[in-house]
Coordinates of C-alpha atoms in Angstrom, one line a residue:
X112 CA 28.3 -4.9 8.2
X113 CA 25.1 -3.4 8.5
X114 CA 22.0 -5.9 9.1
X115 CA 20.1 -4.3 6.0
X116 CA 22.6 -4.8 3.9
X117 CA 23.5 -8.4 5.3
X118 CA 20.3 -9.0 4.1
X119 CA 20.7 -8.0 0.6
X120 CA 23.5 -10.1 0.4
X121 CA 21.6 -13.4 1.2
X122 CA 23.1 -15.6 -2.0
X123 CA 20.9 -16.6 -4.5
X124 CA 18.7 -13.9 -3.7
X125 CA 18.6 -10.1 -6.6
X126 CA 17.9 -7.4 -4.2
X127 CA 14.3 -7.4 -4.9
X128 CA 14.0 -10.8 -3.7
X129 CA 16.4 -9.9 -0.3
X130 CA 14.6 -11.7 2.4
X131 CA 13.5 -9.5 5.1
X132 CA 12.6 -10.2 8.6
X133 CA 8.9 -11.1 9.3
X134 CA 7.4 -7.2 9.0
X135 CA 10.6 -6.0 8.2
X136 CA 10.8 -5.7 12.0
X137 CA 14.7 -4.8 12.1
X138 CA 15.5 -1.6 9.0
X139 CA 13.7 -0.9 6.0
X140 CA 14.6 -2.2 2.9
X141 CA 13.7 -1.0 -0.1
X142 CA 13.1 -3.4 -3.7
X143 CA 15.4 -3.0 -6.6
X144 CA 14.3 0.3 -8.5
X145 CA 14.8 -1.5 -11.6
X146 CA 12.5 -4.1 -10.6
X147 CA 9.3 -4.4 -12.2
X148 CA 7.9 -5.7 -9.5
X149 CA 8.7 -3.2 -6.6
X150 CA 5.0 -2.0 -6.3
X151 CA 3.9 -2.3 -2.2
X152 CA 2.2 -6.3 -1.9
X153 CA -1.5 -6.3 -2.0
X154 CA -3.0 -5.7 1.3
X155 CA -6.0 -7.6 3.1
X156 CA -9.5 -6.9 2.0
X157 CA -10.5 -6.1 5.0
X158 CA -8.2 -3.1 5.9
X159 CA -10.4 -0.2 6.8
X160 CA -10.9 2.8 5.3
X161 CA -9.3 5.1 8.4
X162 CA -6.3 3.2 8.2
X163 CA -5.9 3.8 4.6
X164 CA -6.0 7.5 4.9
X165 CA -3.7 7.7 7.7
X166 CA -0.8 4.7 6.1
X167 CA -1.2 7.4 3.0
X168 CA 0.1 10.6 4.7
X169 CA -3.3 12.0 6.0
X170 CA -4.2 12.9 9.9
X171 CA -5.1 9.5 11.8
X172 CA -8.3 9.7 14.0
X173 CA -7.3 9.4 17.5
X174 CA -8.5 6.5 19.9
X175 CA -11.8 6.6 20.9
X176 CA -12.3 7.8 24.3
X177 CA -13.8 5.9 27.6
X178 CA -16.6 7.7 28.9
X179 CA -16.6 9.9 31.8
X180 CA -19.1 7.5 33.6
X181 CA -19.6 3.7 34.1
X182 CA -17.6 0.9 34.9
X183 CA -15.3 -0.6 31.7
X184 CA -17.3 -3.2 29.7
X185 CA -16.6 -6.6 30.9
X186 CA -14.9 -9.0 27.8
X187 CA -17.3 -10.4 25.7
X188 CA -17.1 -13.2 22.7
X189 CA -18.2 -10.1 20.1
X190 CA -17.3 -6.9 19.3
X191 CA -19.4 -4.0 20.2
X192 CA -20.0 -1.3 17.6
X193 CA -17.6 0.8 16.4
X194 CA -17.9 4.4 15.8
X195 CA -19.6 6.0 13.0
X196 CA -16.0 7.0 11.8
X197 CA -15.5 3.2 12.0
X198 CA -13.1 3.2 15.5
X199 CA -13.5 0.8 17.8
X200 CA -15.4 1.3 20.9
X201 CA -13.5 1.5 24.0
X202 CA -14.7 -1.6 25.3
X203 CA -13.8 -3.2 22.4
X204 CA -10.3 -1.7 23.2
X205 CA -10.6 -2.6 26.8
X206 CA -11.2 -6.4 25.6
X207 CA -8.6 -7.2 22.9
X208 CA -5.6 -5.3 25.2
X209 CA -6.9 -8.2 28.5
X210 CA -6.7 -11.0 25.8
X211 CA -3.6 -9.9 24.5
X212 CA -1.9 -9.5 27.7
X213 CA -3.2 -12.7 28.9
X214 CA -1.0 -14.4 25.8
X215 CA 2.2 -15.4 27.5
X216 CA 3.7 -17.2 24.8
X217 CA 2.4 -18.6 21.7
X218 CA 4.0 -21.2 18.8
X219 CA 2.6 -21.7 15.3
X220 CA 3.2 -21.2 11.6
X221 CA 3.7 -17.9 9.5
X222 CA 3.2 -16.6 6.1
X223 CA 5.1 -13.8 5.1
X224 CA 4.5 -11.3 1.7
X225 CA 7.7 -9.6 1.1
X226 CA 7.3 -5.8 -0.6
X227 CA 7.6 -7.3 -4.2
X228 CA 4.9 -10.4 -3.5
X229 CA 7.4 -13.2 -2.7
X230 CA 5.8 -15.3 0.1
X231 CA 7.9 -17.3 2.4
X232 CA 6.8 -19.4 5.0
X233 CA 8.2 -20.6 8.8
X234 CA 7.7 -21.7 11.9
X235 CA 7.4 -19.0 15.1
X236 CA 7.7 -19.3 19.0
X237 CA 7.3 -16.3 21.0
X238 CA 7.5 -16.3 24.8
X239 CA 7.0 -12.7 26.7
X240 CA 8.3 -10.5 27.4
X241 CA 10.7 -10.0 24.7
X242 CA 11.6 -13.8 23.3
X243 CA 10.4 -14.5 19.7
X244 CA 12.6 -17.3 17.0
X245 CA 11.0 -16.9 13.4
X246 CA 12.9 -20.0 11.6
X247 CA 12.4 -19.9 8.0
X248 CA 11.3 -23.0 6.0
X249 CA 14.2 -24.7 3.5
X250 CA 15.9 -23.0 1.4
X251 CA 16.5 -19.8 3.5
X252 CA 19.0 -20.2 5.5
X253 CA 17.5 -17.2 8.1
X254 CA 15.8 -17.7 11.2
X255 CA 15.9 -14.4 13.3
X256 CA 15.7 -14.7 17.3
X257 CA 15.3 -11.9 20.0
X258 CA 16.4 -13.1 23.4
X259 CA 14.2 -10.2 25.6
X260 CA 17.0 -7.8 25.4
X261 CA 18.7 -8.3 21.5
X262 CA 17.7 -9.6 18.0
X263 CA 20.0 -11.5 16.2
X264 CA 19.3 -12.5 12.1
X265 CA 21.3 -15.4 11.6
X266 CA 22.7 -17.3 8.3
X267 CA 23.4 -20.6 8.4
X268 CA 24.6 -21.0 5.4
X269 CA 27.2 -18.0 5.2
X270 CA 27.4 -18.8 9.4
X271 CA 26.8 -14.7 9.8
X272 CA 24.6 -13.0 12.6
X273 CA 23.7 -9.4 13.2
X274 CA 22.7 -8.0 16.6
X275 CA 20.5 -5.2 16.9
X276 CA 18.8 -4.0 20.4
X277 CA 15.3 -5.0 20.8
X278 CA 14.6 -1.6 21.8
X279 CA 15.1 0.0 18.7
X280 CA 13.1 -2.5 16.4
X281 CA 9.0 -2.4 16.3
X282 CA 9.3 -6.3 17.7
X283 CA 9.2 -4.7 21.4
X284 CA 5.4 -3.4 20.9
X285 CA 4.6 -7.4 19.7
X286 CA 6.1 -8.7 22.8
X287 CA 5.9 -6.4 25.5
X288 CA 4.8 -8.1 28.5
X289 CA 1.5 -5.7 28.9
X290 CA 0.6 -3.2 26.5
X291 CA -2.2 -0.1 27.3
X292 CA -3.8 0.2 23.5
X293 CA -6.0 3.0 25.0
X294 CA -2.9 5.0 26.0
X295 CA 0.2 3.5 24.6
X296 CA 1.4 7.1 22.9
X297 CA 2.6 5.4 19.5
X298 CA -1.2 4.0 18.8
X299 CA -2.5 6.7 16.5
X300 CA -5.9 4.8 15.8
X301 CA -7.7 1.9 16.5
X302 CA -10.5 0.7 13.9
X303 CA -13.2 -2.1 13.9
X304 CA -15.1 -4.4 11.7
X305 CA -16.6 -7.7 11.4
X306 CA -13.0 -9.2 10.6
X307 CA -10.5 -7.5 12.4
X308 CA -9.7 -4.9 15.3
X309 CA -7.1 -3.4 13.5
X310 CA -4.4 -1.3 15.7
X311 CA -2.4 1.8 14.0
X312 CA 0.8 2.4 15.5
X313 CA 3.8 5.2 14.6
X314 CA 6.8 5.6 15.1
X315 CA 9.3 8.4 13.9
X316 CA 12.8 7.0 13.5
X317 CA 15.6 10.1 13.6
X318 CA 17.9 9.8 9.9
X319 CA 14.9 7.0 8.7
X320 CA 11.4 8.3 8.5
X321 CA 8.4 6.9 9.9
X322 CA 7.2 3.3 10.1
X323 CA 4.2 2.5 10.8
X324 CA 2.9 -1.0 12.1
X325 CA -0.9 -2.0 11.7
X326 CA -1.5 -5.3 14.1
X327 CA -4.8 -6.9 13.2
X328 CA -6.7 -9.2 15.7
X329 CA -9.9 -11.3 15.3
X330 CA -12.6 -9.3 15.9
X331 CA -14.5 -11.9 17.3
X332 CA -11.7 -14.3 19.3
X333 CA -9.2 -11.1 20.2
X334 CA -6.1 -13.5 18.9
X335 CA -3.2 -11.6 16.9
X336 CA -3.8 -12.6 13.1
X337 CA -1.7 -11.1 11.0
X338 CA 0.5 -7.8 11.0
X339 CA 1.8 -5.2 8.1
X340 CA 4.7 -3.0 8.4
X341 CA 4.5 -0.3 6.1
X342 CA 8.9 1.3 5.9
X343 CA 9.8 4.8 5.6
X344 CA 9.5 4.4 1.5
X345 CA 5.9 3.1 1.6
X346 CA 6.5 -0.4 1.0
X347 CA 4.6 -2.8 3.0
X348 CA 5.4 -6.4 4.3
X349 CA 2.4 -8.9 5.6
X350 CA 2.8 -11.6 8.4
X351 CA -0.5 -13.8 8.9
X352 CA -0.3 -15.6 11.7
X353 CA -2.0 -19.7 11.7
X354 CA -1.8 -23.0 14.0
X355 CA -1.4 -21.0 16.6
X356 CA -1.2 -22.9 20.1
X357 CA -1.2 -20.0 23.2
X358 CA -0.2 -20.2 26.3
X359 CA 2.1 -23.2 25.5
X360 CA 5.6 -22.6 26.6
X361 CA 8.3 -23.3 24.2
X362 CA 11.7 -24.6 24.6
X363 CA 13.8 -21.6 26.1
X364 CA 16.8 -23.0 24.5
X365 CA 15.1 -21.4 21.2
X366 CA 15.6 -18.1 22.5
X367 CA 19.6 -18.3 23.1
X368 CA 21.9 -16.1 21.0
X369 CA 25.1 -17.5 20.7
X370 CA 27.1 -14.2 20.8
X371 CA 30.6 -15.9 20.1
X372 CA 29.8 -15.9 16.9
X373 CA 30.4 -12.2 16.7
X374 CA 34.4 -12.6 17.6
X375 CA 34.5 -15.7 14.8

């Protein structure tokens, strides 16, 4: 059984209201097309112009470039200014990929905003590279875990699970060990503004289409705040991240997929 249709079946659940993973991070899934609420969730206020034009179809500025001469910016506790186009600076760029990095592992709460405006809430635990567990408050009965090299969804209450390789979900970019935002080749743009340093990324999936995943960090802190994945039909799905404690290693028992379930 596929995992998006797994999904669907969730009980209790029309197919508009099918829970998806956080970002729809596994395969897209598309509302109900007789549901009056299908229209793509409202996105933050904050959300720059650039990145509108280039989640809508049109040509995405390219990362600002370091220049020729000078040593790279040291951190700092604020952003420097962005472009006039409104990208961010490369120092800016230089400073949110060493914080990021520097998160190991982080545990806190999430909010998700499904495509049709359903908002479901949960606890998450990540541990690089490769081990996230989002556990799903009651009444879902979905908590979906990637072990470094596989992410399983699993239902407790139908006491199914799906396996999908990391490598082929958009989870990998969120938990790769280090990450080069200046020349990872999937980061089509990278934007700045008083609220967030918002990172653009694409990727073309053969048979699918092209998902696109805009990360947002705190433009002032650096720390991961929320992230949008936008499907191959244009719907989107929010994660904002809160109560986060970094650098705090969970319980590696959280990260174990219990493969036997397969062959049950």
């Amino acid at each position: 059984m596929g995992l998006a249709l797994a999904l669907a079946l969730v009980p209790g659940m029309a197919s508009a209201q099918a829970l998806l993973p956080p970002g729809d991070l596994m395969q897209p899934q598309k509302p109900a097309q007789n549901s009056a609420s299908a229209a793509p969730a409202p996105l933050p206020p904050h959300r720059p112009a650039g990145v509108q034009q280039a989640q809508a179809g049109g040509p995405a500025p390219q990362v600002a470039q370091a220049k020729p001469q000078g040593k790279p910016a040291a951190p700092a506790a604020a952003s420097t200014p962005a472009t006039p186009d409104g990208r961010a600076s490369r120092s800016t760029i230089d400073r949110v990929t060493a914080y990021y990095n520097s998160v190991q592992s982080l545990t806190g709460t999430f909010t998700q905003v499904d495509p049709d405006g359903t908002k479901r809430t949960g606890d998450v635990y990540m541990q690089k590279p490769g081990r996230v567990r989002f556990q799903y408050d009651p009444p879902s009965p979905v908590e979906l875990i990637s072990n470094g090299q596989s992410v399983a969804v699993r239902d407790r209450r139908l006491n199914t699970q799906d396996i999908t390789p990391l490598s082929q979900t958009p989870l990998r970019f969120l938990l790769a060990e280090q990450i080069d935002l200046a020349t990872e080749p999937h980061v089509s743009a990278i934007y700045q503004d008083d609220t967030f340093i918002s990172v653009l990324m694409q990727e073309q999936v053969p048979m699918i289409g092209t998902y696109r995943l805009l990360i947002l960090f705190d433009a002032k802190t650096s720390a991961l705040r929320q992230w949008i994945i936008t499907d191959p039909q244009g719907y989107d799905t929010q994660v904002t991240l809160s109560n986060l404690q970094v650098n705090k290693r969970p319980d590696p028992k959280l990260f174990v997929i219990n493969f036997e379930r397969m062959l049950q």
